[in-house]
Amino acid sequence: MTQRPRAHPSPSGEPSRPPPYRLAAFLRGHSNDVRAVASSTSPSRLFTASRDGTARAWSRERGDGDKGGSWAEERVWRDGHEGYINAVSSVPADPSEPDQHGFLATAGTDSLIQLFSLAPDAPPTPTHTLLGHAHNVCALHCSTDGRTIASASWDGTARVWVRRERDGEGDEAWTCARVLVEHEAAVWDVMVLEGEQDAILTASADSRIRLFSGPDVRFVFKGHQGPVRALAKLLPGDPTSTLFASASNDGTIRVWDYRNGNALTVLGTHDSFIYSLATIPSSAGGGLASSGEDGIISVWNEEDGERDQEVLVPALSVWSLATLPNGDLACGCSDNMVWLFTRDPARAADEATQGEYDMRLAERRATRAPQQERPVVHEPAVLDEPGSSEGEVKLVKRDEIVVAHQWDGSKWGELGEVVQQAEAAGEDAAPAPPPPTKMQHEGKEYDYVFRIDVKDDEPPLELPYNLDDDPHATAAAFIARHALPDSYLEQIVDFIRASTA
């Protein structure tokens, strides 16, 4: 992945292999998926955002220099958003104003971008609200000087926000300098290119990456066969590097040169969607980390692009990755946890922490193994009780059919009918395993054919599914085929899992 040989190659001439990552710590506090993780300029501070509607700051106690020290929750921001928070970014203080502390930027399903002061005595309420997006804001990226924020949204645009100079009363404001259009679908990620005048990279669900120079598209990068979910600048410590990486729902990572628009190589793949990328500083061994729906962090070598390591995470989805300045990796996951990994033995987890990680990993492996148990099918009376958490799915027996319902935080909503259904009713009844003779759909055989209610005034749509299919890939293909909103994806995935797990 390098543009030139490193100054100190290994004696054998082979690419050097840095030490492997090992568990450092885990952070517990969120009550729902941790969708975003962001580092700061300090290796002892980390920010997270969650579907529980909060953002949090975590800090590590000082040990011996950069060694040791345990992590603890430092601050919680609960106000500012309605719904999930899906993006977070640290906004550094202006270098010309050393008395300032910078901001924390958050964004989510309410389409708002909120800025919170990081001053020690600041109240946990937004100091600035950035308005303009019309849909979920799923990614934020800030320039190193703290004067530019780029945002990506499901409304099909990216926006560039700039900090205005302070006025005579000492106040400052953020304004939208540019709206980047030309996308044919949601924008999943965005990146400010340091040192390039007004240059912004965007990644879109239309499978394209675009380089904007000001408001205009300079290059369109084509090659991915699915929505592009993540971007990362390669060799960020090298001011001459013009390489970046992208990751997609097609399971591949591609390397490009934004200087000329060329595609350079395709790294190895994940077995499922890739959600996040993070570059590791060369001073900490270098490389690129990727994560996704398979619960694995893959670490790619900085010199030859080969996979150095697979780090197992005890969660179904690793939504977000961030690299600390010391090279440690933090990931936000679907198990409501933040897991940290390090290459430095001095920061490795203690025995008790390692023991809990091993236990959770064993439990996760067990749930991935083939199971004979089927989901419980409930009587209709269960819908009279509130759900235990937003997004919970229950299967309910209605006459001779089984229907999946999902709790939206205030009421149960019908997702669709499970065509393969239980042979017996009652709380202990469960859908039977698929029969030897499969179901037919458009001339092909499937284990299941679900009927999904999309609109009240239209007949249900049929969704065929085999047990060895990827739920996310199946749901994504179903959405694309019927031109449904991207926001349906997770509901359909939950429905498939609840009906077949």
XYZ file of C-alpha atoms in Angstrom:
501
model
C 0.000 0.000 0.000
C 2.994 2.286 0.190
C 4.026 4.706 -2.515
C 7.697 4.170 -1.817
C 9.807 1.708 0.198
C 9.992 2.249 3.930
C 13.245 3.570 5.330
C 13.931 0.466 7.386
C 12.924 -2.764 5.592
C 13.278 -6.065 7.407
C 16.732 -7.729 7.132
C 15.311 -10.529 4.966
C 13.875 -8.078 2.476
C 10.383 -9.391 3.234
C 7.665 -6.996 4.395
C 7.917 -6.404 8.126
C 5.130 -7.834 10.284
C 4.191 -5.718 13.296
C 3.230 -7.315 16.613
C -0.308 -8.722 16.697
C -3.169 -6.896 18.331
C -4.417 -8.211 21.651
C -7.209 -7.145 23.980
C -6.545 -3.967 25.954
C -9.898 -3.122 27.567
C -13.634 -2.894 27.066
C -15.922 0.026 27.860
C -19.382 -0.618 29.232
C -22.031 2.081 29.598
C -24.181 2.332 26.489
C -27.524 0.525 26.489
C -27.801 0.004 22.721
C -25.551 -0.484 19.696
C -22.448 1.714 19.667
C -22.656 3.048 16.127
C -19.711 5.457 16.079
C -16.294 5.790 17.699
C -13.916 8.740 17.367
C -10.434 9.335 18.703
C -8.951 12.637 19.811
C -5.460 14.095 19.725
C -4.807 12.351 23.044
C -4.227 8.578 23.203
C -6.061 8.642 26.535
C -9.397 9.981 25.320
C -12.134 8.458 23.187
C -15.652 9.458 22.106
C -18.606 7.203 21.285
C -22.178 7.573 20.017
C -24.982 5.073 20.332
C -28.482 4.126 19.364
C -29.350 4.749 23.010
C -29.413 8.455 22.132
C -26.265 9.395 24.046
C -22.703 10.355 23.252
C -19.953 9.643 25.763
C -16.366 10.586 26.482
C -13.991 8.023 27.962
C -10.566 8.653 29.443
C -7.698 6.445 30.493
C -5.941 7.072 33.764
C -2.312 7.939 33.383
C 0.034 5.083 34.020
C 3.758 5.067 33.424
C 3.925 7.492 30.505
C 1.724 5.983 27.802
C 1.639 2.629 29.564
C -1.059 1.037 31.637
C -3.978 2.846 33.201
C -7.632 1.824 33.205
C -10.433 3.395 31.170
C -13.481 5.079 32.710
C -16.496 7.033 31.538
C -15.749 10.757 31.718
C -18.864 12.557 30.427
C -22.292 11.785 28.975
C -24.312 13.956 26.588
C -28.009 13.053 26.631
C -29.590 16.182 25.139
C -29.684 17.372 21.570
C -31.043 14.458 19.550
C -34.302 12.598 19.103
C -33.601 9.049 17.976
C -30.367 7.223 17.249
C -26.991 8.960 17.214
C -25.043 7.441 14.328
C -22.001 9.690 13.928
C -19.459 11.384 16.169
C -16.315 13.416 15.560
C -13.851 15.329 17.696
C -13.503 18.949 16.537
C -10.087 20.261 17.640
C -9.681 23.718 19.089
C -8.434 26.403 16.735
C -4.607 26.357 17.027
C -4.641 30.153 17.181
C -6.811 30.044 20.305
C -4.985 27.874 22.860
C -7.501 28.706 25.589
C -10.253 26.897 23.700
C -11.138 23.220 24.166
C -12.797 22.283 20.888
C -16.123 20.570 20.348
C -17.723 17.179 20.064
C -19.867 16.860 16.933
C -22.721 14.345 16.854
C -25.394 13.497 14.285
C -28.167 10.988 13.795
C -31.571 10.026 12.524
C -33.141 13.399 13.367
C -30.972 14.972 10.601
C -29.340 17.385 13.069
C -25.650 17.972 13.687
C -24.997 19.114 17.248
C -21.801 20.638 18.624
C -20.997 20.363 22.324
C -18.226 22.326 24.008
C -15.458 20.164 25.465
C -14.525 22.779 28.062
C -14.364 21.069 31.488
C -17.137 23.230 32.954
C -19.366 23.343 29.860
C -22.994 22.239 30.269
C -24.019 19.021 28.439
C -26.185 20.929 25.961
C -25.397 21.894 22.359
C -23.649 25.191 21.706
C -24.347 25.030 17.960
C -26.931 23.195 15.849
C -26.192 22.724 12.150
C -29.372 22.547 10.073
C -29.680 21.550 6.442
C -29.829 17.792 5.984
C -33.224 16.231 5.332
C -32.505 12.658 6.468
C -30.296 10.580 8.737
C -26.767 11.987 9.040
C -24.561 8.899 9.138
C -20.978 10.235 9.012
C -18.917 13.223 10.136
C -15.298 14.115 9.441
C -13.407 17.134 10.740
C -10.237 18.781 9.471
C -7.221 18.711 11.770
C -7.371 22.477 12.278
C -10.949 22.205 13.539
C -12.288 24.729 11.055
C -14.114 22.421 8.616
C -16.660 19.662 9.205
C -17.962 17.429 6.416
C -21.194 15.472 6.858
C -22.822 12.632 4.905
C -26.523 11.883 4.818
C -29.147 9.530 3.505
C -30.681 12.560 1.775
C -28.156 11.965 -1.026
C -25.907 14.911 -0.183
C -22.755 15.740 1.686
C -22.332 19.144 3.272
C -19.267 21.175 4.152
C -19.506 23.377 7.238
C -16.959 26.071 8.111
C -16.312 27.969 11.304
C -16.653 31.716 10.899
C -14.303 34.170 12.575
C -15.327 35.437 15.976
C -17.227 38.693 15.936
C -16.633 41.698 18.147
C -18.600 40.079 20.970
C -16.471 36.952 20.904
C -19.143 34.736 19.378
C -18.550 32.313 16.541
C -20.855 30.469 14.185
C -20.813 27.562 11.772
C -22.240 27.942 8.288
C -22.837 25.553 5.404
C -20.290 26.512 2.757
C -21.189 23.869 0.154
C -23.785 21.219 -0.583
C -22.297 18.337 -2.576
C -24.851 16.723 -4.853
C -24.517 14.440 -7.928
C -25.102 11.294 -5.820
C -27.765 8.832 -6.975
C -28.419 7.395 -3.507
C -27.531 7.876 0.150
C -24.067 9.145 1.060
C -22.537 6.780 3.627
C -19.162 8.374 4.348
C -17.237 11.577 3.755
C -13.616 12.641 4.172
C -11.846 16.000 4.217
C -8.561 15.745 2.295
C -5.937 17.622 4.273
C -3.656 19.853 2.239
C -5.953 19.811 -0.786
C -7.860 23.027 -1.434
C -11.589 22.449 -0.842
C -11.265 18.721 -1.652
C -13.834 16.280 -0.245
C -14.278 12.546 -0.893
C -17.714 10.960 -0.621
C -18.841 7.321 -0.572
C -22.340 6.513 -1.761
C -24.893 3.724 -1.828
C -24.852 4.083 -5.628
C -21.520 2.138 -5.471
C -19.498 5.213 -6.479
C -16.867 7.357 -4.788
C -16.604 10.999 -5.795
C -13.859 13.549 -5.364
C -15.267 17.054 -5.138
C -13.174 20.137 -5.732
C -15.320 22.901 -4.350
C -18.876 22.156 -5.523
C -17.760 20.269 -8.645
C -16.970 16.584 -9.153
C -13.363 16.091 -10.258
C -13.306 12.263 -10.373
C -15.824 9.442 -10.040
C -14.235 6.211 -8.809
C -15.992 3.094 -10.142
C -15.297 -0.506 -9.231
C -17.352 -1.524 -6.219
C -20.406 -3.700 -6.843
C -22.386 -2.510 -3.847
C -22.927 0.504 -1.592
C -19.634 2.063 -0.489
C -19.704 2.377 3.296
C -16.295 3.652 4.413
C -13.245 5.689 3.396
C -9.774 6.018 4.914
C -6.689 8.017 3.992
C -3.648 5.753 3.683
C -0.274 6.713 5.136
C -1.698 9.827 6.811
C 1.700 10.671 8.295
C 3.212 10.985 4.813
C 2.408 14.440 3.366
C 3.101 13.158 -0.165
C 0.649 10.253 -0.014
C -2.408 10.546 -2.251
C -3.753 7.052 -1.586
C -7.037 6.197 0.057
C -9.021 3.027 0.696
C -12.727 2.316 0.365
C -14.921 -0.489 1.692
C -18.238 -1.745 0.409
C -21.177 -4.020 1.004
C -19.615 -6.157 -1.738
C -17.098 -7.295 0.901
C -14.029 -5.781 -0.782
C -11.538 -3.076 0.098
C -10.121 -1.094 -2.802
C -7.145 1.259 -2.961
C -7.210 4.384 -5.135
C -5.087 7.410 -5.977
C -7.130 10.581 -5.654
C -4.496 12.603 -7.520
C -5.341 10.985 -10.868
C -8.482 8.950 -10.170
C -6.745 5.604 -10.731
C -7.754 2.303 -9.148
C -4.644 0.584 -7.786
C -5.547 -2.717 -6.149
C -8.163 -4.769 -4.341
C -7.283 -6.072 -0.910
C -8.642 -9.339 0.444
C -12.292 -9.568 1.365
C -14.589 -9.961 4.343
C -17.306 -12.604 4.241
C -19.990 -9.956 4.685
C -20.641 -6.226 4.570
C -17.731 -3.969 5.578
C -18.818 -1.030 7.704
C -15.655 0.787 8.761
C -11.993 1.470 7.980
C -9.249 2.972 10.141
C -5.634 3.759 9.285
C -2.960 2.750 11.785
C -0.035 5.183 12.259
C 3.261 4.002 10.789
C 4.873 4.799 14.142
C 2.679 2.084 15.682
C 3.366 -0.561 13.037
C 1.174 0.903 10.310
C -1.513 -0.712 8.225
C -5.239 -0.538 7.705
C -7.992 -2.015 9.866
C -11.437 -2.986 8.579
C -14.559 -4.295 10.281
C -18.092 -5.288 9.481
C -20.967 -7.697 9.848
C -18.745 -10.749 10.419
C -17.593 -9.631 13.888
C -13.949 -9.533 12.800
C -11.380 -6.746 12.593
C -8.984 -7.475 9.739
C -5.562 -5.823 9.897
C -3.823 -5.254 6.551
C -0.064 -4.805 6.196
C 1.166 -1.330 5.300
C 3.840 -2.563 2.894
C 2.286 -5.344 0.824
C -1.433 -5.093 1.623
C -1.626 -8.670 2.890
C -3.824 -9.536 5.851
C -1.637 -9.608 8.955
C -4.279 -10.590 11.470
C -7.938 -11.249 12.170
C -9.017 -9.890 15.552
C -12.148 -11.600 16.853
C -14.758 -9.401 18.511
C -17.558 -10.954 20.610
C -20.318 -9.109 18.750
C -22.411 -9.722 15.664
C -21.565 -6.370 14.049
C -18.507 -4.168 14.443
C -20.058 -0.896 13.341
C -17.205 1.549 13.741
C -13.425 1.655 14.106
C -11.113 4.389 15.346
C -7.350 4.458 15.781
C -5.858 6.209 18.777
C -2.627 8.199 18.263
C -0.661 5.370 19.897
C -2.009 2.835 17.373
C -4.555 1.180 19.650
C -7.835 0.233 17.954
C -11.267 0.989 19.395
C -14.438 -0.493 17.936
C -18.103 0.193 18.596
C -20.302 -2.872 18.392
C -23.804 -4.292 18.328
C -23.322 -5.724 21.845
C -23.474 -2.152 23.276
C -19.766 -2.332 24.067
C -16.571 -0.626 22.982
C -13.628 -3.016 22.661
C -10.024 -1.790 22.588
C -7.036 -3.700 21.206
C -3.332 -2.888 21.365
C -0.012 -4.000 19.906
C 1.814 -2.897 23.056
C 2.101 -5.593 25.762
C 2.251 -2.858 28.407
C -1.353 -1.903 27.610
C -2.680 -5.458 27.337
C -5.740 -6.427 29.373
C -5.426 -7.847 32.858
C -6.428 -11.420 33.608
C -9.999 -10.619 34.665
C -10.682 -8.493 31.584
C -9.176 -11.130 29.313
C -11.317 -13.761 31.013
C -14.546 -11.889 30.315
C -13.504 -11.363 26.699
C -12.798 -15.091 26.296
C -16.159 -15.965 27.853
C -18.083 -13.573 25.599
C -16.175 -14.812 22.577
C -17.095 -18.406 23.411
C -20.751 -17.420 23.772
C -20.659 -15.627 20.436
C -19.128 -18.647 18.718
C -21.830 -20.848 20.201
C -24.593 -18.648 18.801
C -22.987 -18.776 15.369
C -22.943 -22.576 15.395
C -25.858 -24.366 13.701
C -28.798 -24.474 16.090
C -31.820 -26.748 16.217
C -33.784 -24.396 18.484
C -36.304 -22.184 16.731
C -37.667 -18.787 17.817
C -40.570 -18.763 20.254
C -43.997 -18.050 18.764
C -46.225 -16.078 21.149
C -49.951 -15.694 21.608
C -51.449 -12.347 20.442
C -51.743 -11.155 24.052
C -47.985 -10.558 24.104
C -48.602 -7.466 21.964
C -50.490 -5.893 24.878
C -47.186 -5.545 26.711
C -44.465 -3.047 25.728
C -41.254 -4.303 24.167
C -38.080 -4.533 26.228
C -36.027 -2.490 23.756
C -36.484 -0.566 20.517
C -36.158 -2.885 17.527
C -37.206 -6.046 19.439
C -38.965 -8.566 17.194
C -41.601 -11.090 18.327
C -43.348 -13.809 16.326
C -47.083 -13.977 17.008
C -49.557 -16.734 16.144
C -52.642 -15.346 14.384
C -55.192 -17.941 13.283
C -53.143 -20.288 11.095
C -50.229 -17.977 10.324
C -47.218 -16.535 12.136
C -46.578 -12.799 11.856
C -43.450 -10.900 12.938
C -43.917 -7.684 14.906
C -41.281 -5.097 15.858
C -41.319 -2.652 18.796
C -40.557 0.918 17.663
C -40.251 2.371 21.156
C -43.944 3.180 21.550
C -45.944 0.488 19.757
C -45.709 -2.857 17.973
C -45.671 -2.676 14.185
C -46.290 -5.573 11.810
C -43.258 -6.557 9.741
C -44.654 -9.435 7.745
C -45.950 -12.982 7.634
C -43.698 -15.992 8.138
C -44.838 -18.419 5.459
C -43.000 -21.361 7.023
C -44.836 -21.584 10.327
C -45.182 -23.513 13.540
C -47.007 -26.808 13.608
C -48.415 -26.094 17.051
C -49.637 -22.937 18.716
C -48.808 -21.531 22.104
C -45.977 -19.884 23.980
C -43.741 -22.927 23.610
C -44.484 -23.483 19.951
C -41.841 -22.604 17.390
C -41.550 -22.601 13.612
C -40.574 -26.039 12.408
C -37.300 -26.583 10.546
C -37.647 -26.282 6.775
C -39.153 -29.442 5.267
C -37.154 -31.636 2.864
C -39.204 -30.261 -0.038
C -38.423 -26.580 -0.358
C -40.775 -23.801 -1.353
C -40.959 -22.520 -4.897
C -40.482 -18.871 -5.826
C -40.160 -17.788 -9.454
C -39.012 -21.260 -10.477
C -36.371 -21.678 -7.757
C -36.394 -23.559 -4.461
C -35.958 -21.814 -1.106
C -36.102 -22.769 2.573
C -38.415 -19.836 3.283
C -40.611 -17.460 1.341
C -41.676 -14.537 3.511
C -44.397 -12.020 2.744
C -43.411 -8.483 3.678
C -46.085 -5.815 4.166
C -44.708 -2.580 2.739
C -47.866 -0.523 2.207
C -51.312 -0.934 3.724
C -53.059 -0.550 0.371
C -50.830 -2.950 -1.569
C -50.368 -6.739 -1.388
C -47.325 -8.088 0.498
C -44.069 -8.593 -1.378
C -42.481 -12.046 -1.393
C -38.967 -12.408 -0.022
C -37.278 -15.791 -0.711
C -34.519 -16.917 1.650
C -32.218 -19.906 2.181
C -30.671 -20.646 5.561
C -27.146 -20.298 4.195
C -27.886 -16.855 2.712
C -26.515 -13.652 4.251
C -29.485 -11.804 5.843
C -28.035 -8.379 5.046
C -27.286 -9.263 1.425
C -30.764 -10.727 0.995
C -32.423 -7.674 2.538
C -30.302 -5.277 0.476
C -31.164 -7.096 -2.759
C -34.857 -7.082 -1.813
C -34.755 -3.321 -1.164
C -32.965 -2.650 -4.448
C -35.350 -4.848 -6.432
C -38.456 -3.135 -5.119
C -36.968 0.396 -4.872
C -37.645 0.574 -1.144
C -36.059 3.123 1.227
C -32.653 2.189 2.657
C -34.108 2.758 6.124
C -36.015 -0.551 5.751
C -32.779 -2.569 5.722
C -32.351 -3.244 9.419
C -36.046 -3.971 9.977
C -35.987 -6.593 7.238
C -32.754 -8.104 8.598
C -34.309 -8.300 12.078
C -37.376 -9.962 10.580
C -35.277 -12.586 8.757
C -33.200 -13.359 11.846
C -36.210 -13.606 14.131
C -37.936 -15.930 11.684
C -35.003 -18.260 11.045
C -32.549 -18.076 13.959
